[in-house]
Amino acid sequence: MKVVFHLGAHSTDEDRIVGALSSNERLLESHRIAVPAPRSYRMVLRDALVSLKGGPAPQDVQDAIIEASTDAPVLDRLVFSHAFFLCIPERVITKRGFYAMAPGKLAPLANLFPDAETEFHLALINPASLIPQLVARLPKRSYEQIMEGHDPRELRWEPLIRQMVEAAGGRRFVIWCNEDLPLIWPEVLRSVGGLPEDQALKGDMMVLRQIMPEEGIERLRSYFDANPPKSVLHRRKIVAAFLDKYAQPEALEIEAPLPGWTDELVDEITAQYDADVAAIARMPGVEFIAP
């Protein structure tokens, strides 16, 4: 059995992957894939991780997790998805740094099913987008409390991912950028779900529906019906053209003024993020989904 942990990051998914894959219930059953709702296993996984203290789960614990997650009699792939696997939002930034707890979470997660083939999937997000969303999500904490004394330019993905890849111990580690989702969403779904590239799926338009009006979606569907894409790259080119025409800018904007932030600072954080992403995409041990 393959066990998949979709790890977030925060503000990148909000259960969209689970929702889209779960809408293909019969297809998943035919492939012996289970994508349970996070609420079904969240407490069971938490209790198991606490009690095991990173050690391998005995069979009765594994059975309890599976029983809480699915009724399927036989499984080839079990998908868990939750940003809190890495940490709660309050601990994204700590005195120790950016997602400092994350590397230490991978081995204990893999040990929940020590004999299974474990995969990790993770979406990156520009800190210039993540930090304002953390501030909005944690209204009882000030910006200064959330940042824990760090300059926002110190929050770098590249060193963190190097540590996480090492902690993954050679297990499959798939990474993509949240900003690229409108173009790569179908590939992300199939990667997490373990489904063929050419497998038809409900939910392929989920991300586009959040940033395009219904008129644009319907015209894109009609275009695909009349001109089926010949490849992934061909589909992306078509989607990019429709986004240029129909994307609603307000759906992509994040408004959260932060103390001391200027356009120049946001540009600097973004440039560092782009450099980190380029390095991560070339990193040994990373399978990167690029647009």
Short mmCIF file of C-alpha atoms in Angstrom, two decimals:
data_model
loop_
_atom_site.label_atom_id
_atom_site.label_comp_id
_atom_site.label_asym_id
_atom_site.label_seq_id
_atom_site.Cartn_x
_atom_site.Cartn_y
_atom_site.Cartn_z
CA MET A 1 0.00 0.00 0.00
CA LYS A 2 1.10 3.56 -0.72
CA VAL A 3 0.39 6.20 1.91
CA VAL A 4 0.35 9.85 0.83
CA PHE A 5 0.68 12.85 3.12
CA HIS A 6 -0.30 16.16 1.53
CA LEU A 7 1.31 18.58 3.98
CA GLY A 8 -0.10 21.95 2.94
CA ALA A 9 1.45 24.49 3.27
CA HIS A 10 -0.95 26.81 5.07
CA SER A 11 -3.17 29.00 2.87
CA THR A 12 -2.55 26.86 -0.21
CA ASP A 13 -5.36 24.32 -0.30
CA GLU A 14 -8.26 24.58 2.22
CA ASP A 15 -9.23 20.96 1.44
CA ARG A 16 -9.61 21.56 -2.31
CA ILE A 17 -7.53 18.51 -3.25
CA VAL A 18 -9.59 16.24 -1.00
CA GLY A 19 -12.82 17.77 -2.31
CA ALA A 20 -11.88 17.41 -5.96
CA LEU A 21 -10.59 13.85 -5.68
CA SER A 22 -13.50 12.73 -3.50
CA SER A 23 -15.96 13.87 -6.18
CA ASN A 24 -14.64 10.92 -8.24
CA GLU A 25 -15.78 8.30 -5.75
CA ARG A 26 -16.43 5.42 -8.15
CA LEU A 27 -13.19 6.01 -10.01
CA LEU A 28 -11.22 5.99 -6.77
CA GLU A 29 -12.92 2.79 -5.69
CA SER A 30 -12.03 1.11 -9.00
CA HIS A 31 -8.37 2.02 -8.42
CA ARG A 32 -8.56 1.02 -4.72
CA ILE A 33 -7.71 4.57 -3.65
CA ALA A 34 -9.12 6.18 -0.50
CA VAL A 35 -9.16 9.97 0.03
CA PRO A 36 -10.94 10.36 3.37
CA ALA A 37 -12.19 13.64 4.79
CA PRO A 38 -9.63 15.06 7.26
CA ARG A 39 -12.22 15.20 10.04
CA SER A 40 -12.49 11.39 9.97
CA TYR A 41 -8.88 10.75 10.93
CA ARG A 42 -7.52 13.98 12.40
CA MET A 43 -7.87 12.99 16.04
CA VAL A 44 -6.85 9.36 15.48
CA LEU A 45 -3.66 10.42 13.72
CA ARG A 46 -2.90 13.02 16.37
CA ASP A 47 -3.35 10.52 19.19
CA ALA A 48 -1.21 7.95 17.38
CA LEU A 49 1.61 10.42 16.75
CA VAL A 50 1.58 11.52 20.39
CA SER A 51 1.56 7.99 21.79
CA LEU A 52 4.17 6.59 19.38
CA LYS A 53 6.61 9.49 19.91
CA GLY A 54 8.00 8.96 16.41
CA GLY A 55 8.30 5.19 16.67
CA PRO A 56 6.78 2.68 14.24
CA ALA A 57 3.08 2.00 14.67
CA PRO A 58 2.10 -1.56 15.61
CA GLN A 59 -0.51 -3.28 13.47
CA ASP A 60 -3.42 -2.49 15.79
CA VAL A 61 -2.69 1.25 15.54
CA GLN A 62 -2.44 1.03 11.76
CA ASP A 63 -5.76 -0.85 11.67
CA ALA A 64 -7.40 1.80 13.86
CA ILE A 65 -6.26 4.59 11.53
CA ILE A 66 -7.52 2.76 8.45
CA GLU A 67 -10.84 1.92 10.14
CA ALA A 68 -11.35 5.60 11.03
CA SER A 69 -10.46 6.66 7.49
CA THR A 70 -12.26 4.32 5.13
CA ASP A 71 -14.59 1.34 4.74
CA ALA A 72 -12.71 0.03 1.70
CA PRO A 73 -11.93 -3.68 2.10
CA VAL A 74 -8.71 -3.45 0.06
CA LEU A 75 -6.49 -0.43 -0.45
CA ASP A 76 -3.63 0.35 -2.80
CA ARG A 77 -3.37 4.05 -1.94
CA LEU A 78 -4.45 6.05 1.10
CA VAL A 79 -4.31 9.86 0.92
CA PHE A 80 -4.14 12.07 4.01
CA SER A 81 -4.27 15.84 3.59
CA HIS A 82 -3.94 18.57 6.19
CA ALA A 83 -1.71 21.63 6.63
CA PHE A 84 -1.61 20.99 10.37
CA PHE A 85 0.59 17.92 9.77
CA LEU A 86 3.52 20.35 9.79
CA CYS A 87 2.31 22.65 12.56
CA ILE A 88 -0.58 24.82 13.65
CA PRO A 89 -0.70 28.31 12.05
CA GLU A 90 0.67 29.90 15.23
CA ARG A 91 3.92 27.94 14.78
CA VAL A 92 4.61 28.60 11.11
CA ILE A 93 7.04 31.28 12.33
CA THR A 94 8.80 30.71 15.65
CA LYS A 95 11.96 32.01 17.25
CA ARG A 96 13.71 29.04 15.62
CA GLY A 97 12.63 30.20 12.17
CA PHE A 98 10.27 29.35 9.30
CA TYR A 99 8.42 26.03 9.62
CA ALA A 100 11.19 24.94 11.98
CA MET A 101 9.15 21.96 13.18
CA ALA A 102 8.47 20.60 9.69
CA PRO A 103 11.53 18.41 9.03
CA GLY A 104 11.02 16.58 12.31
CA LYS A 105 7.44 15.68 11.39
CA LEU A 106 8.21 13.53 8.33
CA ALA A 107 9.73 10.42 9.91
CA PRO A 108 6.96 10.10 12.53
CA LEU A 109 4.34 10.41 9.77
CA ALA A 110 6.06 7.73 7.71
CA ASN A 111 6.19 5.51 10.80
CA LEU A 112 2.40 5.46 11.05
CA PHE A 113 2.59 2.85 8.28
CA PRO A 114 6.21 1.68 8.49
CA ASP A 115 5.86 -1.06 5.88
CA ALA A 116 4.03 1.09 3.34
CA GLU A 117 5.51 3.17 0.55
CA THR A 118 5.17 6.73 1.83
CA GLU A 119 4.92 9.89 -0.30
CA PHE A 120 4.96 13.55 0.72
CA HIS A 121 3.32 16.35 -1.29
CA LEU A 122 3.71 20.04 -0.53
CA ALA A 123 2.69 23.36 -2.08
CA LEU A 124 5.03 26.32 -1.61
CA ILE A 125 3.66 29.82 -1.19
CA ASN A 126 5.31 33.21 -1.49
CA PRO A 127 5.96 34.52 2.06
CA ALA A 128 4.73 37.89 0.80
CA SER A 129 1.32 36.20 0.44
CA LEU A 130 1.55 33.80 3.38
CA ILE A 131 2.42 36.36 6.06
CA PRO A 132 -0.60 38.64 5.41
CA GLN A 133 -2.85 35.58 5.44
CA LEU A 134 -1.38 34.41 8.75
CA VAL A 135 -2.02 37.87 10.19
CA ALA A 136 -5.64 37.73 9.00
CA ARG A 137 -6.02 34.19 10.32
CA LEU A 138 -4.65 34.99 13.79
CA PRO A 139 -6.53 38.15 14.85
CA LYS A 140 -5.59 37.75 18.52
CA ARG A 141 -1.89 38.06 17.72
CA SER A 142 -0.15 41.18 16.50
CA TYR A 143 2.08 41.24 13.44
CA GLU A 144 5.10 41.54 15.73
CA GLN A 145 4.02 38.51 17.76
CA ILE A 146 3.51 36.43 14.63
CA MET A 147 6.92 37.36 13.19
CA GLU A 148 8.75 36.46 16.44
CA GLY A 149 11.44 39.06 15.74
CA HIS A 150 12.21 37.84 12.21
CA ASP A 151 12.61 40.07 9.20
CA PRO A 152 10.22 38.74 6.51
CA ARG A 153 13.20 38.38 4.16
CA GLU A 154 14.57 35.71 6.50
CA LEU A 155 11.69 33.31 5.77
CA ARG A 156 13.26 31.15 3.07
CA TRP A 157 11.97 27.93 1.53
CA GLU A 158 15.19 26.61 0.03
CA PRO A 159 17.06 25.70 3.26
CA LEU A 160 13.84 24.35 4.77
CA ILE A 161 13.14 22.06 1.81
CA ARG A 162 16.73 20.77 1.91
CA GLN A 163 16.16 19.71 5.51
CA MET A 164 12.77 18.17 4.66
CA VAL A 165 14.19 16.20 1.73
CA GLU A 166 16.88 14.81 4.00
CA ALA A 167 14.25 13.94 6.61
CA ALA A 168 12.12 12.24 3.94
CA GLY A 169 14.85 9.63 3.61
CA GLY A 170 14.51 9.01 -0.11
CA ARG A 171 10.73 8.82 -0.11
CA ARG A 172 8.87 10.47 -2.98
CA PHE A 173 8.61 14.21 -2.32
CA VAL A 174 6.45 16.19 -4.76
CA ILE A 175 6.47 20.00 -4.64
CA TRP A 176 4.71 22.75 -6.59
CA CYS A 177 3.99 26.47 -6.20
CA ASN A 178 0.59 27.62 -5.06
CA GLU A 179 0.83 30.54 -7.48
CA ASP A 180 1.01 28.07 -10.40
CA LEU A 181 -2.14 26.14 -9.47
CA PRO A 182 -4.40 27.61 -12.19
CA LEU A 183 -2.08 26.05 -14.78
CA ILE A 184 -1.01 22.84 -13.02
CA TRP A 185 -4.07 21.88 -10.92
CA PRO A 186 -4.96 18.78 -13.01
CA GLU A 187 -1.39 17.47 -12.66
CA VAL A 188 -1.40 18.11 -8.91
CA LEU A 189 -4.65 16.17 -8.50
CA ARG A 190 -3.33 13.18 -10.44
CA SER A 191 -0.02 13.23 -8.61
CA VAL A 192 -1.61 13.22 -5.16
CA GLY A 193 -4.24 10.71 -6.25
CA GLY A 194 -1.77 8.44 -8.02
CA LEU A 195 -3.82 8.51 -11.22
CA PRO A 196 -2.69 8.43 -14.87
CA GLU A 197 -1.98 11.72 -16.60
CA ASP A 198 -4.76 11.10 -19.14
CA GLN A 199 -7.37 10.03 -16.57
CA ALA A 200 -10.55 12.14 -16.83
CA LEU A 201 -11.50 13.68 -13.50
CA LYS A 202 -14.27 15.77 -12.05
CA GLY A 203 -12.88 18.84 -10.34
CA ASP A 204 -10.30 19.80 -12.95
CA MET A 205 -11.86 23.28 -13.16
CA MET A 206 -12.11 23.86 -9.40
CA VAL A 207 -9.25 26.35 -9.11
CA LEU A 208 -10.19 28.16 -12.32
CA ARG A 209 -13.76 28.59 -11.05
CA GLN A 210 -12.39 30.60 -8.13
CA ILE A 211 -10.68 33.16 -10.36
CA MET A 212 -12.77 33.19 -13.56
CA PRO A 213 -16.44 34.08 -14.11
CA GLU A 214 -18.84 31.36 -15.22
CA GLU A 215 -18.85 32.78 -18.74
CA GLY A 216 -15.11 32.16 -19.03
CA ILE A 217 -15.43 28.63 -17.63
CA GLU A 218 -18.18 27.71 -20.05
CA ARG A 219 -16.26 29.10 -23.01
CA LEU A 220 -13.16 27.19 -21.93
CA ARG A 221 -15.20 23.97 -21.67
CA SER A 222 -16.64 24.55 -25.13
CA TYR A 223 -13.19 25.20 -26.54
CA PHE A 224 -11.82 21.99 -25.00
CA ASP A 225 -14.78 20.03 -26.40
CA ALA A 226 -14.11 21.37 -29.89
CA ASN A 227 -10.31 21.33 -29.60
CA PRO A 228 -9.17 18.59 -27.19
CA PRO A 229 -5.69 19.43 -25.88
CA LYS A 230 -2.97 17.29 -27.45
CA SER A 231 -0.72 17.39 -24.38
CA VAL A 232 -0.36 18.88 -20.91
CA LEU A 233 1.62 21.79 -22.35
CA HIS A 234 -1.05 22.39 -24.98
CA ARG A 235 -3.76 22.49 -22.31
CA ARG A 236 -1.71 24.95 -20.25
CA LYS A 237 -1.30 27.27 -23.21
CA ILE A 238 -5.06 27.28 -23.77
CA VAL A 239 -5.78 27.89 -20.08
CA ALA A 240 -3.21 30.70 -19.97
CA ALA A 241 -4.92 32.40 -22.91
CA PHE A 242 -8.32 32.19 -21.22
CA LEU A 243 -6.85 33.47 -17.94
CA ASP A 244 -5.44 36.49 -19.76
CA LYS A 245 -8.94 37.28 -20.98
CA TYR A 246 -11.18 36.26 -18.08
CA ALA A 247 -9.20 36.12 -14.81
CA GLN A 248 -10.63 38.42 -12.17
CA PRO A 249 -7.72 40.38 -10.63
CA GLU A 250 -9.58 40.92 -7.36
CA ALA A 251 -9.69 37.13 -6.85
CA LEU A 252 -5.89 37.05 -6.88
CA GLU A 253 -5.19 40.02 -4.64
CA ILE A 254 -4.49 39.85 -0.92
CA GLU A 255 -5.17 43.07 0.95
CA ALA A 256 -3.60 43.13 4.39
CA PRO A 257 -1.45 46.21 5.11
CA LEU A 258 1.42 45.25 7.41
CA PRO A 259 3.67 47.47 9.55
CA GLY A 260 6.73 48.62 7.62
CA TRP A 261 5.79 46.83 4.41
CA THR A 262 6.37 48.67 1.15
CA ASP A 263 6.08 47.66 -2.50
CA GLU A 264 9.87 47.45 -2.56
CA LEU A 265 9.89 44.99 0.36
CA VAL A 266 7.24 42.82 -1.28
CA ASP A 267 9.30 42.80 -4.49
CA GLU A 268 12.40 41.78 -2.55
CA ILE A 269 10.61 38.94 -0.73
CA THR A 270 9.14 37.77 -4.04
CA ALA A 271 12.53 37.83 -5.77
CA GLN A 272 13.99 35.70 -2.98
CA TYR A 273 11.05 33.32 -3.24
CA ASP A 274 11.55 32.97 -6.99
CA ALA A 275 15.24 32.21 -6.42
CA ASP A 276 14.36 29.60 -3.79
CA VAL A 277 11.81 27.98 -6.10
CA ALA A 278 14.37 27.76 -8.91
CA ALA A 279 16.85 26.06 -6.56
CA ILE A 280 14.20 23.67 -5.18
CA ALA A 281 13.09 22.64 -8.67
CA ARG A 282 16.68 21.45 -9.34
CA MET A 283 17.13 19.83 -5.94
CA PRO A 284 17.90 16.08 -5.85
CA GLY A 285 15.09 14.22 -4.15
CA VAL A 286 12.40 16.68 -5.28
CA GLU A 287 9.81 15.95 -7.96
CA PHE A 288 8.74 19.45 -8.99
CA ILE A 289 5.50 20.18 -10.87
CA ALA A 290 6.34 23.20 -12.99
CA PRO A 291 3.94 25.14 -15.24
#
